[in-house]
Short mmCIF file of C-alpha atoms in Angstrom, two decimals:
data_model
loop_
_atom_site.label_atom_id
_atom_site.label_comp_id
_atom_site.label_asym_id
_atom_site.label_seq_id
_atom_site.Cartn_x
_atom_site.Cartn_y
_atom_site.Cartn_z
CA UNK A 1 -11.11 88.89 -39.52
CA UNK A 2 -10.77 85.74 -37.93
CA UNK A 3 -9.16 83.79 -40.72
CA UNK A 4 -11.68 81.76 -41.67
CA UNK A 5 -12.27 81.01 -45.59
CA UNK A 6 -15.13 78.60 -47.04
CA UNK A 7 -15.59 77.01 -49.85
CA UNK A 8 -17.71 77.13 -51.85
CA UNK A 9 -19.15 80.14 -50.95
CA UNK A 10 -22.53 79.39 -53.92
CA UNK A 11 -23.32 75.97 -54.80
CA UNK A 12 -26.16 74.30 -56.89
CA UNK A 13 -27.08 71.03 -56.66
CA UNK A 14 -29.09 67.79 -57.60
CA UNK A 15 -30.89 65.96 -54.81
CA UNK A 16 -28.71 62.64 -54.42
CA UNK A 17 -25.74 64.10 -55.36
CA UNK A 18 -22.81 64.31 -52.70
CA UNK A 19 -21.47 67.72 -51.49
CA UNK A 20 -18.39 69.03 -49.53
CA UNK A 21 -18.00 72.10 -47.95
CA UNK A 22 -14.66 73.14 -46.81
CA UNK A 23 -13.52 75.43 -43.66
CA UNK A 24 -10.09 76.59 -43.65
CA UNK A 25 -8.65 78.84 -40.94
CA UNK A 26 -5.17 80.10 -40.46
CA UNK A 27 -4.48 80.47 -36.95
CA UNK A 28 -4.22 77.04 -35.47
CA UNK A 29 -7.44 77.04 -33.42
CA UNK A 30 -8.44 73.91 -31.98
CA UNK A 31 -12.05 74.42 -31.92
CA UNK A 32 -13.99 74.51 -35.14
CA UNK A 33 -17.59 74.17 -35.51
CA UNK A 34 -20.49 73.68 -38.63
CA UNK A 35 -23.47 75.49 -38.41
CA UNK A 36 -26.25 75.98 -40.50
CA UNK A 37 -29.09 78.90 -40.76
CA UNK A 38 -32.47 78.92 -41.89
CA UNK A 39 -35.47 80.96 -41.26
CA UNK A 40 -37.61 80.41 -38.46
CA UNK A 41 -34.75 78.12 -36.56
CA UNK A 42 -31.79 80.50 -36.74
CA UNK A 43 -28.24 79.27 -36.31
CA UNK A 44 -28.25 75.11 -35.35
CA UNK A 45 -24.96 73.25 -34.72
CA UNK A 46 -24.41 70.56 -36.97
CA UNK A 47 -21.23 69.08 -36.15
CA UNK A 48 -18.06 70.47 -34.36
CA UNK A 49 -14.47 69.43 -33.52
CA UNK A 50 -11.95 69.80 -31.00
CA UNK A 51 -9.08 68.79 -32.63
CA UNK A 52 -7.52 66.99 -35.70
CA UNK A 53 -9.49 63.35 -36.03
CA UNK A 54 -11.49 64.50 -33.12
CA UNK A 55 -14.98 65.16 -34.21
CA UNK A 56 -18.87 65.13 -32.33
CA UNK A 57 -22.41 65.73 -33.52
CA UNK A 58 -24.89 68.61 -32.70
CA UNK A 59 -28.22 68.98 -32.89
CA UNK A 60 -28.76 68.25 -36.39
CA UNK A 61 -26.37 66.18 -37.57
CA UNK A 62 -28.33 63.55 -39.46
CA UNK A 63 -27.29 63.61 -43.22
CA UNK A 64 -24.00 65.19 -42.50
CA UNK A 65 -20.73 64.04 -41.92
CA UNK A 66 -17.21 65.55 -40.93
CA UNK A 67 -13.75 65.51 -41.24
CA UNK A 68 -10.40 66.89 -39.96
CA UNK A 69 -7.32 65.47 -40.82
CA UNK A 70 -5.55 68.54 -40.30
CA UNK A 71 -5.79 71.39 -37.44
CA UNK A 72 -6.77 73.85 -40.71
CA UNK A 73 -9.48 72.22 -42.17
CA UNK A 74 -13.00 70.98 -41.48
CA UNK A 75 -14.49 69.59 -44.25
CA UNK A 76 -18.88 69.09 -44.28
CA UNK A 77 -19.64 66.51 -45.89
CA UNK A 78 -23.62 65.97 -47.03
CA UNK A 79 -23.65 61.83 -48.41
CA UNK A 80 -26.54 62.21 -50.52
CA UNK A 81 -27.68 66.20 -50.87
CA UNK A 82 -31.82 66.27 -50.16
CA UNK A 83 -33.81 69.63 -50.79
CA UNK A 84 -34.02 70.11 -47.21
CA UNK A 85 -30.50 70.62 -46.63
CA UNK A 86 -31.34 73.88 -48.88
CA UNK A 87 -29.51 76.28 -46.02
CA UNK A 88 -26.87 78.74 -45.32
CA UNK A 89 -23.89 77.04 -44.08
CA UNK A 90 -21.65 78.72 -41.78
CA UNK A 91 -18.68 77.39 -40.02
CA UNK A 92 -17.00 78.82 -37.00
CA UNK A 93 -13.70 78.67 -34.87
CA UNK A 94 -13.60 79.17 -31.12
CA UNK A 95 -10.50 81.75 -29.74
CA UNK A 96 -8.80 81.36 -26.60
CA UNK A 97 -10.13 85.07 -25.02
CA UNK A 98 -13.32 84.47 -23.27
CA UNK A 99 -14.95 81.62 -24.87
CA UNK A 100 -15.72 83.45 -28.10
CA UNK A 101 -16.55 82.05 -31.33
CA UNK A 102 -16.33 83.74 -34.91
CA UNK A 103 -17.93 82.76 -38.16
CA UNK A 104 -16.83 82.46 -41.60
CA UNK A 105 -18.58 84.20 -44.49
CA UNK A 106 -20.93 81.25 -45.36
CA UNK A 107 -21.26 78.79 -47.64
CA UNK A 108 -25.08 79.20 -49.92
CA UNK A 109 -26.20 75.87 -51.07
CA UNK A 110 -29.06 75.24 -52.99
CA UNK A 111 -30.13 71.28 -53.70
CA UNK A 112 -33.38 71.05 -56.62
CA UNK B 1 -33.99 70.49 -24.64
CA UNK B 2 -31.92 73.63 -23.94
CA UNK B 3 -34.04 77.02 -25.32
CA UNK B 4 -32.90 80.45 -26.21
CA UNK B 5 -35.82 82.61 -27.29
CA UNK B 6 -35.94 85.85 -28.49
CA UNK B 7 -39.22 87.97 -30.44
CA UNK B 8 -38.25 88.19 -33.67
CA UNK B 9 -39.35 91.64 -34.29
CA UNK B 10 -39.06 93.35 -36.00
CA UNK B 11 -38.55 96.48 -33.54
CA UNK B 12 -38.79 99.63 -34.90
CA UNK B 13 -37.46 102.89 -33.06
CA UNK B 14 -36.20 105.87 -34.47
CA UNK B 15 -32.74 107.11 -35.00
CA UNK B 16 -30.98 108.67 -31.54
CA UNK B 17 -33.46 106.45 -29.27
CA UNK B 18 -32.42 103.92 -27.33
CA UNK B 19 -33.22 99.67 -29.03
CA UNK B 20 -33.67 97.28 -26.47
CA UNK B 21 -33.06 93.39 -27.41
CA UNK B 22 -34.35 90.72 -24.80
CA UNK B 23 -33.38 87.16 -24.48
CA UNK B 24 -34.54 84.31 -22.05
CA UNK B 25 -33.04 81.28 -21.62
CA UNK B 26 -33.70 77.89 -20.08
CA UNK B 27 -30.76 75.81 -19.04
CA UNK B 28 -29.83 77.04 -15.43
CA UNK B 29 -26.26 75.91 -16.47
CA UNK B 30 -25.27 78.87 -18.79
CA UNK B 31 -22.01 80.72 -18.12
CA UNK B 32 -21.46 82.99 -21.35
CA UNK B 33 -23.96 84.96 -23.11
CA UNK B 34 -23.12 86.39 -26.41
CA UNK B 35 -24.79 89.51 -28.68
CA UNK B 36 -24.10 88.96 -32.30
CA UNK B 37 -25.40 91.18 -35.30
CA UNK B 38 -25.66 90.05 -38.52
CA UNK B 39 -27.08 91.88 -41.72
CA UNK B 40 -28.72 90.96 -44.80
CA UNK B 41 -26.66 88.41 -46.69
CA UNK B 42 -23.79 88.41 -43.98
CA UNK B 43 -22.37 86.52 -41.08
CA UNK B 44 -22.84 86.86 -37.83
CA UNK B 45 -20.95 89.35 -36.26
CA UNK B 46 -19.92 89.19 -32.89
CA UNK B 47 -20.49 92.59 -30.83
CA UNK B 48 -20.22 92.04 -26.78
CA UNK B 49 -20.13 88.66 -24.72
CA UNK B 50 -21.14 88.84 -20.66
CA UNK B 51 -20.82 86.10 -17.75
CA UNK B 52 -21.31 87.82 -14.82
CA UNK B 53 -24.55 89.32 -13.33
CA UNK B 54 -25.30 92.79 -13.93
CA UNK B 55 -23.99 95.63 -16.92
CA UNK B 56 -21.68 95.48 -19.26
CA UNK B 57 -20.89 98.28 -21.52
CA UNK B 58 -18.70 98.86 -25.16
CA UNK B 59 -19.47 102.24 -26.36
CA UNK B 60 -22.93 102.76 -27.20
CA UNK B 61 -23.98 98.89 -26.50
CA UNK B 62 -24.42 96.98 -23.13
CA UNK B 63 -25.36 93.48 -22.40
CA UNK B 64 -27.27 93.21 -19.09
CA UNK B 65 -27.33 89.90 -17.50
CA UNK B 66 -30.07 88.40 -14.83
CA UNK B 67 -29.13 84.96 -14.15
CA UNK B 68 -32.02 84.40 -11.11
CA UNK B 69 -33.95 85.52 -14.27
CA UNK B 70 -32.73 83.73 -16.94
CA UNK B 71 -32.37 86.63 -18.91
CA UNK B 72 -30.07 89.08 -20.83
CA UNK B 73 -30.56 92.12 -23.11
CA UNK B 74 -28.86 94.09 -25.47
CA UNK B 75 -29.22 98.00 -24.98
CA UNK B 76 -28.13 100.23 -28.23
CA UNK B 77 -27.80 104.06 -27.13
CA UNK B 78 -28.02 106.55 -29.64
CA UNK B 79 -29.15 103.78 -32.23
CA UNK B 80 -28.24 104.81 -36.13
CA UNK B 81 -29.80 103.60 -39.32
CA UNK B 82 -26.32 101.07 -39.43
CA UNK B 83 -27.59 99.57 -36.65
CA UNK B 84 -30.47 98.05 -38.64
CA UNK B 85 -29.74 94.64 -38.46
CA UNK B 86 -30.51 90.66 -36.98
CA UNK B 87 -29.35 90.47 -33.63
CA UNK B 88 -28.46 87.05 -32.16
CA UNK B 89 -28.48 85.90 -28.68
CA UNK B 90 -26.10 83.11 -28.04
CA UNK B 91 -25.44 80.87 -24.92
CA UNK B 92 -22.93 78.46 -23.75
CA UNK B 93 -22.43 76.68 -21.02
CA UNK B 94 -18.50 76.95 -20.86
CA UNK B 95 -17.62 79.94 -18.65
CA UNK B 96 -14.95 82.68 -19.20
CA UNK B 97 -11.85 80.31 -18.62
CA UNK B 98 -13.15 77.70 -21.54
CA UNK B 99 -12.71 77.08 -24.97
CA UNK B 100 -15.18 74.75 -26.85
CA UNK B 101 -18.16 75.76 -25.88
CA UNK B 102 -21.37 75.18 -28.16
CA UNK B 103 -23.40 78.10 -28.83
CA UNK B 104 -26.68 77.79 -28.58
CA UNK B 105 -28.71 80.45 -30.64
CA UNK B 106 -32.29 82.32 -30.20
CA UNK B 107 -33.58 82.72 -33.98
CA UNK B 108 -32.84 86.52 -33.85
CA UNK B 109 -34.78 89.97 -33.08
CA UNK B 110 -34.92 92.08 -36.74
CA UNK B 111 -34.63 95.71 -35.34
CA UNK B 112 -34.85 98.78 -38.06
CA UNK B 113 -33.58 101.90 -37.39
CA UNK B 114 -36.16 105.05 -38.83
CA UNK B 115 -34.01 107.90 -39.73
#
């Protein structure tokens, strides 16, 4: 268990609407990273951060913004929800032994 | 663009035999290779990570890494029907003494396990 909770872990919504997902992790880790999964592209990094108000883009980022105000949380942030952000969303924090990163449960959203 | 590709499967074998999971990847920079499982409905799971060239073993799994080759594998000895799962490949290039790295990911290799 890495420590890692999401938030919301289901979530239905209407295209246009905003949506935030949360990441909250317990052990003071520096790195913290969004991913999302969806069939036929497997895991893609959306967004990650290195520290609190520190913050950088992956390789699909458009859509999606992020925030950290504080070392525990990483909040997702989609402006205006579209049916192709339909995905599993996962987010991640990197240890200190060897480079390692674990994932949190996953967040389901669904956008009609 | 940096590439991790894996078949997707699914591979089949029988329970007791021996699953083999490939992986090739293209940037010539990678220092850490990662083997994550992940079932149904779950998150990934992370089962062995490797940065230097040849075997590395944890009970019945070992990563084998080729970097002239581009290449690492997953071997599962003894494989059980529990083993039935996704399993992820995963590259970064940060090497053993970094944090931050960005995993890149193949899309997976299903492999079922036939009792």
């Amino acid at each position: 268990d890495a420590g890692i909770t999401q938030s919301p872990r289901h979530k239905v919504t209407e295209t246009g609407t905003p949506v935030t997902l949360r990441c909250h992790q317990t052990e003071n880790h520096r790195y913290m990273y969004w991913y999302r999964q969806d069939p036929g592209h497997g895991l893609r990094l959306i967004h990650y951060s290195y520290g609190v108000k520190d913050t950088d883009k992956g390789e699909v980022s458009d859509g999606y913004s992020v925030s950290r105000s504080k070392t525990e949380d990483f909040l997702l942030t989609l402006e205006s929800a579209t049916s192709s952000q339909t995905s599993v969303y996962f987010c991640a924090i990197a240890t200190g032994s060897g480079n390692t990163i674990y994932f949190g449960e996953g967040s389901w959203l669904t956008v009609v | 663009q940096k590439e991790v590709e894996q078949n997707s499967g699914p591979l089949s074998v029988p329970e007791g035999a021996i699953a083999s999971l490939n992986c090739t990847y293209s940037d010539r920079g990678s220092q850490s290779f990662f083997w994550y499982r992940q079932y149904s409905g779950k998150s990934p799971e992370l089962i062995m990570f490797i940065y230097s060239n040849g075997d590395k073993e944890d009970g019945r799994f070992t990563a084998q890494l080729n970097k002239a080759s581009q290449y690492v594998s997953l071997l599962i000895r003894d494989s059980q029907p529990s083993d039935s799962a996704t399993y992820l490949c995963a590259v970064s290039d940060l090497g053993l003494y970094n944090q931050g790295g960005k995993l890149i990911f193949g899309q997976g290799t299903e492999l079922s396990v036939k009792p």
